[in-house]
PDB file of C-alpha atoms in Angstrom:
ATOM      1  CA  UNK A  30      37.170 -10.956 -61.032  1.00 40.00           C
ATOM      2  CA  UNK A  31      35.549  -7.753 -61.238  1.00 42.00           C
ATOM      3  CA  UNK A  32      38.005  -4.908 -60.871  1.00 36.00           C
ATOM      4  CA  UNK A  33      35.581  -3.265 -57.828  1.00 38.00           C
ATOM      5  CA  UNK A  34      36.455  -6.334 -55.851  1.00 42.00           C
ATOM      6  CA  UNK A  35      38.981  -6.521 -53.137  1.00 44.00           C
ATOM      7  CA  UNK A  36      41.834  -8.890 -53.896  1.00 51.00           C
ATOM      8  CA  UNK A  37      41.538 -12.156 -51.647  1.00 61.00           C
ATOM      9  CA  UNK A  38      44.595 -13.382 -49.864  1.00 65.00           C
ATOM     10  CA  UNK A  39      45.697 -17.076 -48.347  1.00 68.00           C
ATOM     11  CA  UNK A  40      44.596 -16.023 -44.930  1.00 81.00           C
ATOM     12  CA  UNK A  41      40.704 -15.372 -45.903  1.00 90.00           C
ATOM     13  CA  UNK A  42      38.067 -18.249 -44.981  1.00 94.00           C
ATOM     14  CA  UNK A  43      36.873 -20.250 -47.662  1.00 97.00           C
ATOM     15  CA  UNK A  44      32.977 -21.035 -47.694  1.00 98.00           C
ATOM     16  CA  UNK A  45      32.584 -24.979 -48.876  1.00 98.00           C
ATOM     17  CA  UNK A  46      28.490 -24.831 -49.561  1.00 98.00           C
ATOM     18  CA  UNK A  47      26.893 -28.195 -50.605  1.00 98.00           C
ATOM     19  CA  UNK A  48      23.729 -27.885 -52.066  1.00 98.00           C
ATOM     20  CA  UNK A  49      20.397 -29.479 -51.468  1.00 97.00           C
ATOM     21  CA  UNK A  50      17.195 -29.650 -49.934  1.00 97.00           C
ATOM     22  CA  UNK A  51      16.533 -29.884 -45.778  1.00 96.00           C
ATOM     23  CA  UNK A  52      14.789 -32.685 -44.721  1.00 95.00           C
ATOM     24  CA  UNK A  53      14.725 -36.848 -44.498  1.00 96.00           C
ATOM     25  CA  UNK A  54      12.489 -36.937 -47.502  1.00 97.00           C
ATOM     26  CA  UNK A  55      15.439 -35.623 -49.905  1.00 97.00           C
ATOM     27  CA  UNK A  56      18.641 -36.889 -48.180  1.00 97.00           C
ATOM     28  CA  UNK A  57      19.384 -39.178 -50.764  1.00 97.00           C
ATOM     29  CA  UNK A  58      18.207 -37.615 -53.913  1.00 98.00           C
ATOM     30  CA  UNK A  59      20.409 -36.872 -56.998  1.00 98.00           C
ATOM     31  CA  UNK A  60      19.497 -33.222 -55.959  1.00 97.00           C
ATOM     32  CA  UNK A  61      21.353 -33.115 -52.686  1.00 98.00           C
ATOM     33  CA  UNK A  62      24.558 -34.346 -54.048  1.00 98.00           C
ATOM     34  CA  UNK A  63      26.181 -31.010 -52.636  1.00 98.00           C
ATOM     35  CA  UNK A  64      24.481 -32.262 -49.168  1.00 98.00           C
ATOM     36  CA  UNK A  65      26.471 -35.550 -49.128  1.00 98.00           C
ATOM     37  CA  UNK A  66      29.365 -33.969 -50.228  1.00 98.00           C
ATOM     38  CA  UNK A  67      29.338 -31.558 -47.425  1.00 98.00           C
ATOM     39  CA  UNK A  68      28.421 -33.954 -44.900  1.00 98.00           C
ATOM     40  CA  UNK A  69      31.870 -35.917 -46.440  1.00 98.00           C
ATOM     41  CA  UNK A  70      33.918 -33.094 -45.575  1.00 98.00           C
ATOM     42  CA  UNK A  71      32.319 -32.360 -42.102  1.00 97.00           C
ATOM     43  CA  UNK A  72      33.538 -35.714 -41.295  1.00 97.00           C
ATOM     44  CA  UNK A  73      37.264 -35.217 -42.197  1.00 95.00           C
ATOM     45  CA  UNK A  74      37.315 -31.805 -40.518  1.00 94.00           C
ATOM     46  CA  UNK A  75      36.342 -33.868 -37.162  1.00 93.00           C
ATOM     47  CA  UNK A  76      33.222 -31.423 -36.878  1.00 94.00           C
ATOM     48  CA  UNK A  77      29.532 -31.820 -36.730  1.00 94.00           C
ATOM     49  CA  UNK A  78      26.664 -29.620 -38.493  1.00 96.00           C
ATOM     50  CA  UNK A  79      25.065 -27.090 -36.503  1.00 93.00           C
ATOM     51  CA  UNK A  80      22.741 -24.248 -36.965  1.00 90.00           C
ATOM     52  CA  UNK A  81      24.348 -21.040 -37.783  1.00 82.00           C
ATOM     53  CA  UNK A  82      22.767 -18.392 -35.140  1.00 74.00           C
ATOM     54  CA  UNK A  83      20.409 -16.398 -37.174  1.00 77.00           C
ATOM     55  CA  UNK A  84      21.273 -17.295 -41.044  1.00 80.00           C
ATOM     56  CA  UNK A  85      18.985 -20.000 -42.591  1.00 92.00           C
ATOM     57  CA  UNK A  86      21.827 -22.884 -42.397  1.00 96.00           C
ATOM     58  CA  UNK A  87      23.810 -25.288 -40.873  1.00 97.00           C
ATOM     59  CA  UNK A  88      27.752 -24.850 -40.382  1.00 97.00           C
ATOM     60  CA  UNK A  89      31.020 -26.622 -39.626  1.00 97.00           C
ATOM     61  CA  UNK A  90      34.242 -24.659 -38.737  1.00 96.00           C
ATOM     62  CA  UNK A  91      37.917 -26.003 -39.449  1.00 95.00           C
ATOM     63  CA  UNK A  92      40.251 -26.185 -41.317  1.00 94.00           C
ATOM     64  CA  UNK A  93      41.447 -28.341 -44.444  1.00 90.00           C
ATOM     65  CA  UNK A  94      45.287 -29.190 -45.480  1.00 81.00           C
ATOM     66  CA  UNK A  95      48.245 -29.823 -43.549  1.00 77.00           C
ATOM     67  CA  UNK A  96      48.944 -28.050 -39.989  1.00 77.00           C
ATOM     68  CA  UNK A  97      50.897 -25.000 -41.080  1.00 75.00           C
ATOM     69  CA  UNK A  98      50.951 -22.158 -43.778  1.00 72.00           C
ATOM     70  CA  UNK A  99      49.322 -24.698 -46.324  1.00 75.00           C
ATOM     71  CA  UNK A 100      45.925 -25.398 -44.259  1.00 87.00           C
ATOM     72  CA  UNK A 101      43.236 -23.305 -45.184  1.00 92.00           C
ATOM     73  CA  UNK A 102      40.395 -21.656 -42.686  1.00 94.00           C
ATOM     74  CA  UNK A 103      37.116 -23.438 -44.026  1.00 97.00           C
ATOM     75  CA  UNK A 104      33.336 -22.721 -42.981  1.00 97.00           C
ATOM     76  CA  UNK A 105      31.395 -26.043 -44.485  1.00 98.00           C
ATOM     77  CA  UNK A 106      27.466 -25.267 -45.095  1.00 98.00           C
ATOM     78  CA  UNK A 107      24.426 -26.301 -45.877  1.00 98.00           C
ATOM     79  CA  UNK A 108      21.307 -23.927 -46.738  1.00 97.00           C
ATOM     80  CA  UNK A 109      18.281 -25.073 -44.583  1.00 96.00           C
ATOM     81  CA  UNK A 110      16.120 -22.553 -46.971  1.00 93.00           C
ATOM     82  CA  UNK A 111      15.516 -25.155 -50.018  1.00 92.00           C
ATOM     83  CA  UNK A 112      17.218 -25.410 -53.147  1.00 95.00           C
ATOM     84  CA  UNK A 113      15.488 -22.076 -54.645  1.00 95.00           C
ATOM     85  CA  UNK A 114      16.144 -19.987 -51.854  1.00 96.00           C
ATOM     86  CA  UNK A 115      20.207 -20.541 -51.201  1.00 97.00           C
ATOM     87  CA  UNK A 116      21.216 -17.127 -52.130  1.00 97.00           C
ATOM     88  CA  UNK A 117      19.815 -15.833 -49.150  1.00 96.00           C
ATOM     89  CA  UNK A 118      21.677 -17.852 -46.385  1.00 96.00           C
ATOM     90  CA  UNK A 119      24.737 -18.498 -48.525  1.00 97.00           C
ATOM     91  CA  UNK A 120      25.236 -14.703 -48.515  1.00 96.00           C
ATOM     92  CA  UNK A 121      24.361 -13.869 -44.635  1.00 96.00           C
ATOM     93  CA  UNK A 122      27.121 -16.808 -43.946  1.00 96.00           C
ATOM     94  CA  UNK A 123      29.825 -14.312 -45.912  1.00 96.00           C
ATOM     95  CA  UNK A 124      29.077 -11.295 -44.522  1.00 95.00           C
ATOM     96  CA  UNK A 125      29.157 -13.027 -41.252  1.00 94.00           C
ATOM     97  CA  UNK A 126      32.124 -14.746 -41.727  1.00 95.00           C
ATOM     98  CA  UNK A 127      33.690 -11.721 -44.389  1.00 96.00           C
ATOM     99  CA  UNK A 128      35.000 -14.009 -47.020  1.00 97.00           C
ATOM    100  CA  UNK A 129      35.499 -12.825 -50.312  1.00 96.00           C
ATOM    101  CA  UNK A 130      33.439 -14.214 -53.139  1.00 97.00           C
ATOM    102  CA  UNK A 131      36.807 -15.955 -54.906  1.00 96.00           C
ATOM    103  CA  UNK A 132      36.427 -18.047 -51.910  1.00 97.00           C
ATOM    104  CA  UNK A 133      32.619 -19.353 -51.611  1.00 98.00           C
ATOM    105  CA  UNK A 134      32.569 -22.793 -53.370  1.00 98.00           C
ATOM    106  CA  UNK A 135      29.010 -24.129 -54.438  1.00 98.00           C
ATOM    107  CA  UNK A 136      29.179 -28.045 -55.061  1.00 98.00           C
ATOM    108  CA  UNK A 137      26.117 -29.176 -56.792  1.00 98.00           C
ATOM    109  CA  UNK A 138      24.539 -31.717 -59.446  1.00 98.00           C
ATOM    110  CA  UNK A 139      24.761 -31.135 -62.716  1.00 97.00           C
ATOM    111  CA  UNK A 140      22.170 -32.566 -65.249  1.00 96.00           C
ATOM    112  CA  UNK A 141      24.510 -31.857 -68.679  1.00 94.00           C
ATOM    113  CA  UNK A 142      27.568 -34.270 -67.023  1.00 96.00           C
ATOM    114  CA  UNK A 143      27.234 -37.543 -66.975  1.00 97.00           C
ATOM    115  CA  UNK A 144      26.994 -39.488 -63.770  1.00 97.00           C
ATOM    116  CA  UNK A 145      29.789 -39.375 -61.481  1.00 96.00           C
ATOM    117  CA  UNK A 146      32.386 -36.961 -63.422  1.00 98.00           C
ATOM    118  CA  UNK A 147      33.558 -33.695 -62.032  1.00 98.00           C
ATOM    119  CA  UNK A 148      33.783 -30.138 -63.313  1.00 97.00           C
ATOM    120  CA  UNK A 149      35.311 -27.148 -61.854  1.00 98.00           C
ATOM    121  CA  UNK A 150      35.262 -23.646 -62.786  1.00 97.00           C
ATOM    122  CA  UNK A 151      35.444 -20.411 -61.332  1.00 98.00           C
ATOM    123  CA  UNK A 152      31.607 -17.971 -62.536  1.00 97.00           C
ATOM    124  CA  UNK A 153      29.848 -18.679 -65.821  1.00 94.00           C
ATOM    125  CA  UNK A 154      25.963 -19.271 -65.884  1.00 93.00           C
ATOM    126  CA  UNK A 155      23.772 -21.118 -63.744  1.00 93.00           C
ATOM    127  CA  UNK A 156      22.577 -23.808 -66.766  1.00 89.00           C
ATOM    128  CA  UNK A 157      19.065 -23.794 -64.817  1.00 90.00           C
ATOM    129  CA  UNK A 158      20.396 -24.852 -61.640  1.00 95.00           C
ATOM    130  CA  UNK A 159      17.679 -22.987 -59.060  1.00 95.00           C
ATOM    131  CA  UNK A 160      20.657 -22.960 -56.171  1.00 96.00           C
ATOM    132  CA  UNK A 161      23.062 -21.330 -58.360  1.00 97.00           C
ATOM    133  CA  UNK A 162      20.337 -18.963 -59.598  1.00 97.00           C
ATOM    134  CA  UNK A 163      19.465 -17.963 -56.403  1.00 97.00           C
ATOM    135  CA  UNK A 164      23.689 -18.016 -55.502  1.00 98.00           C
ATOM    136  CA  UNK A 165      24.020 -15.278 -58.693  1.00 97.00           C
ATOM    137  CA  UNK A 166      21.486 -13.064 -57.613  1.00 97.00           C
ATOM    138  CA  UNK A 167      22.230 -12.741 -53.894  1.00 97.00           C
ATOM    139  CA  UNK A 168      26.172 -12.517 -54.850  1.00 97.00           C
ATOM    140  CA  UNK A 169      26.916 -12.639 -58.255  1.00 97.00           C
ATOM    141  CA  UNK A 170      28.307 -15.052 -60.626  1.00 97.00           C
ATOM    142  CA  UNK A 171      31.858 -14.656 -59.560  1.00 97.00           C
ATOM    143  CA  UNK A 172      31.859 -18.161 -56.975  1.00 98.00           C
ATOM    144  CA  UNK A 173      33.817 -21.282 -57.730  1.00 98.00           C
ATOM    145  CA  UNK A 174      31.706 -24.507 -58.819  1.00 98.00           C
ATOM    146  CA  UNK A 175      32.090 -27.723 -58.080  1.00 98.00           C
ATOM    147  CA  UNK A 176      30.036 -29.741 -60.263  1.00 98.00           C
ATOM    148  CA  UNK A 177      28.950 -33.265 -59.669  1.00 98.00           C
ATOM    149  CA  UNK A 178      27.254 -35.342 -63.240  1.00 98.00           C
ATOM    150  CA  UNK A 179      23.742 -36.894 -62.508  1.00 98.00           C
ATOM    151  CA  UNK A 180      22.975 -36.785 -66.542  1.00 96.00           C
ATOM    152  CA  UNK A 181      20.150 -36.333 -68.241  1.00 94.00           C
ATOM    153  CA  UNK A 182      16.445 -38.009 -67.444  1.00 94.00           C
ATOM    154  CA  UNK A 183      15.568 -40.946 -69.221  1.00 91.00           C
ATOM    155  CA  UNK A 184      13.102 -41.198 -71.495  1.00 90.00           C
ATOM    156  CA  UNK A 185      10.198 -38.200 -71.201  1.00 91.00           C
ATOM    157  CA  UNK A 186      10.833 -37.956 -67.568  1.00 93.00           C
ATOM    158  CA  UNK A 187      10.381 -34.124 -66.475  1.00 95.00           C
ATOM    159  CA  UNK A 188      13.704 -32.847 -65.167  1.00 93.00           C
ATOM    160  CA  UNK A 189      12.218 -31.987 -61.735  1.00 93.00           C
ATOM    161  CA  UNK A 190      11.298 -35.326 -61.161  1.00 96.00           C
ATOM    162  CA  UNK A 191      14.431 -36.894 -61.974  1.00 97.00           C
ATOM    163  CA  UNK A 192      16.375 -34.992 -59.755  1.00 96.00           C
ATOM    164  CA  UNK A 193      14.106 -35.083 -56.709  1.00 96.00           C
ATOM    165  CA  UNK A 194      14.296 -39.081 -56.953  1.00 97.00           C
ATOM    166  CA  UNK A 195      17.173 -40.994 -55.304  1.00 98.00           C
ATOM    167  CA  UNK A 196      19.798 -42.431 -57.129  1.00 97.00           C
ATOM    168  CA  UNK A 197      19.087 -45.693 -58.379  1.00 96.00           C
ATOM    169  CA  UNK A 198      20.336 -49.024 -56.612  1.00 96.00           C
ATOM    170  CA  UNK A 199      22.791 -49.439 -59.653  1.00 96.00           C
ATOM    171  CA  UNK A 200      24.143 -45.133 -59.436  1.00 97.00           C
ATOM    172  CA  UNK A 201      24.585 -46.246 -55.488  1.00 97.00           C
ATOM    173  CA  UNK A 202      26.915 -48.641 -55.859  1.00 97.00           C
ATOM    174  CA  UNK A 203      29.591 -46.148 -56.931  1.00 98.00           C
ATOM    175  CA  UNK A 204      28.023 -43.069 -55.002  1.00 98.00           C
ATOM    176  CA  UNK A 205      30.342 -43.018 -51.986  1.00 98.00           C
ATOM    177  CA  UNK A 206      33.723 -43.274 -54.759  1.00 98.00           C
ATOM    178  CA  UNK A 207      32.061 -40.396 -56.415  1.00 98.00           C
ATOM    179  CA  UNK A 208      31.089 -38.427 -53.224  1.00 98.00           C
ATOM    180  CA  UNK A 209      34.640 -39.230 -51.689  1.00 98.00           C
ATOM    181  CA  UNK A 210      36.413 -38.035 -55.262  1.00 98.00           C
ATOM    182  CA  UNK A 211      34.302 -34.847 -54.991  1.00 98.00           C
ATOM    183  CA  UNK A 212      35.538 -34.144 -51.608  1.00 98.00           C
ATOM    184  CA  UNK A 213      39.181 -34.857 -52.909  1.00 97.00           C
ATOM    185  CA  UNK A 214      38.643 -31.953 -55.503  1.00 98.00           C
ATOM    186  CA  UNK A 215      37.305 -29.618 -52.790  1.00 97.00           C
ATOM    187  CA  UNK A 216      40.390 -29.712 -51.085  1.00 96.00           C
ATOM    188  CA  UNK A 217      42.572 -29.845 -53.939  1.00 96.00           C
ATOM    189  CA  UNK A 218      41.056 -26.631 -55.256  1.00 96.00           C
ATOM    190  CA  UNK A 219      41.653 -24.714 -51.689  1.00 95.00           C
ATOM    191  CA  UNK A 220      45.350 -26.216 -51.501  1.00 92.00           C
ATOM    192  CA  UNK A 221      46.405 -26.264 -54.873  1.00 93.00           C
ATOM    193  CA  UNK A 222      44.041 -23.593 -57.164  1.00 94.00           C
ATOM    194  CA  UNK A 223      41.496 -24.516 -59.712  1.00 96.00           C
ATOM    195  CA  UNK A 224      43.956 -24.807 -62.284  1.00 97.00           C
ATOM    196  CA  UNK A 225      45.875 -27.556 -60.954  1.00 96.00           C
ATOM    197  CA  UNK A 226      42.497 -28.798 -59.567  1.00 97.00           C
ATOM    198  CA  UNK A 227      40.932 -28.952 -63.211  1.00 97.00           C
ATOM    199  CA  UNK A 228      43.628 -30.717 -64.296  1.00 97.00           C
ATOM    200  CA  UNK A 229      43.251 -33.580 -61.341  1.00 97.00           C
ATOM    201  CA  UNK A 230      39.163 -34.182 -62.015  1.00 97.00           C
ATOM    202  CA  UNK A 231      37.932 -33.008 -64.510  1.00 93.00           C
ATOM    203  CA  UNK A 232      37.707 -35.543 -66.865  1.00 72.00           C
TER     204      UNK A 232
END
């Protein structure tokens, strides 16, 4: 963490932001993985998505964990600006809601892990991802990652194609196991820290 940053604590919120694109057209590409995921989590939290007064998204408030000290203040959102333009909205949602960078959490595809398997990590690079990108430059790198494998494009297929289709008919029959196991790592991460998170998923 960079030293001119104030020191979170376990009473902060935690923003949970899946990424994707807005719109019918792209609800079920490989893209908006972060999307489902999101909507996942909306679901367990009891709440539905709603637009977010003036900022470019879609929130849920709640909270994930047990009732008690261990349950942990969460804002659940999705950007309603496009992939490329996340920063933006990601960043009025944590002024607005004042939580520190430690605790924004970007779940998105990732084209260099194979289908269905997890990574976490807290900063590092965007790897080309145009939602990070725009995440980095709003905020800067220091955000937690939860990454979701689409792998790579078959054949000469041009990356933006591939992930702007839907998954195929044989990726959906395991989608909902992966989405659900993606979820489970969200929360893990918020109750138990990336470290013991990392060593739960990724695989």
């Amino acid at each position: 963490m960079d030293v001119s940053t104030p020191a979170s604590s376990a009473t902060d919120p935690w923003l949970i932001v899946g990424l994707g694109n807005p719109g019918p057209e792209y609800a079920m590409n490989r893209h908006n993985v972060g999307f489902m995921v999101a909507d996942l989590l909306a679901d367990r939290v009891g709440g539905r998505f709603k637009r977010a007064g003036k900022a470019q998204a879609q929130v849920v408030e709640g909270r994930i964990g047990p009732p008690g000290p261990g349950s942990r203040r969460v804002v659940l959102a999705k950007p309603m600006s496009y992939m490329n333009l996340s920063g933006g909205p990601v960043n009025a949602l944590r002024d607005f809601y004042k939580v520190p960078l430690d605790h924004v959490v970007a779940i998105h595809d990732e084209l260099d892990i194979d289908y269905g398997v997890l990574r976490l990590k807290l900063g590092g690079g965007d790897n080309g991802h145009n939602g990070l990108k725009s995440m980095t430059k709003a905020m800067g790198p220091g955000y937690h990652r939860v990454r979701f494998g689409i792998g790579r494009p078959p054949g000469r297929m041009q990356v933006a194609d591939f992930v702007l289709k839907d998954f195929s008919s044989a990726e959906r029959k395991e989608l909902d196991y992966f989405v659900d196991r993606a979820a489970d790592a969200v929360e893990t991460l918020l109750a138990d820290g990336l470290e013991r998170a990392q060593g739960a998923y990724n695989s």
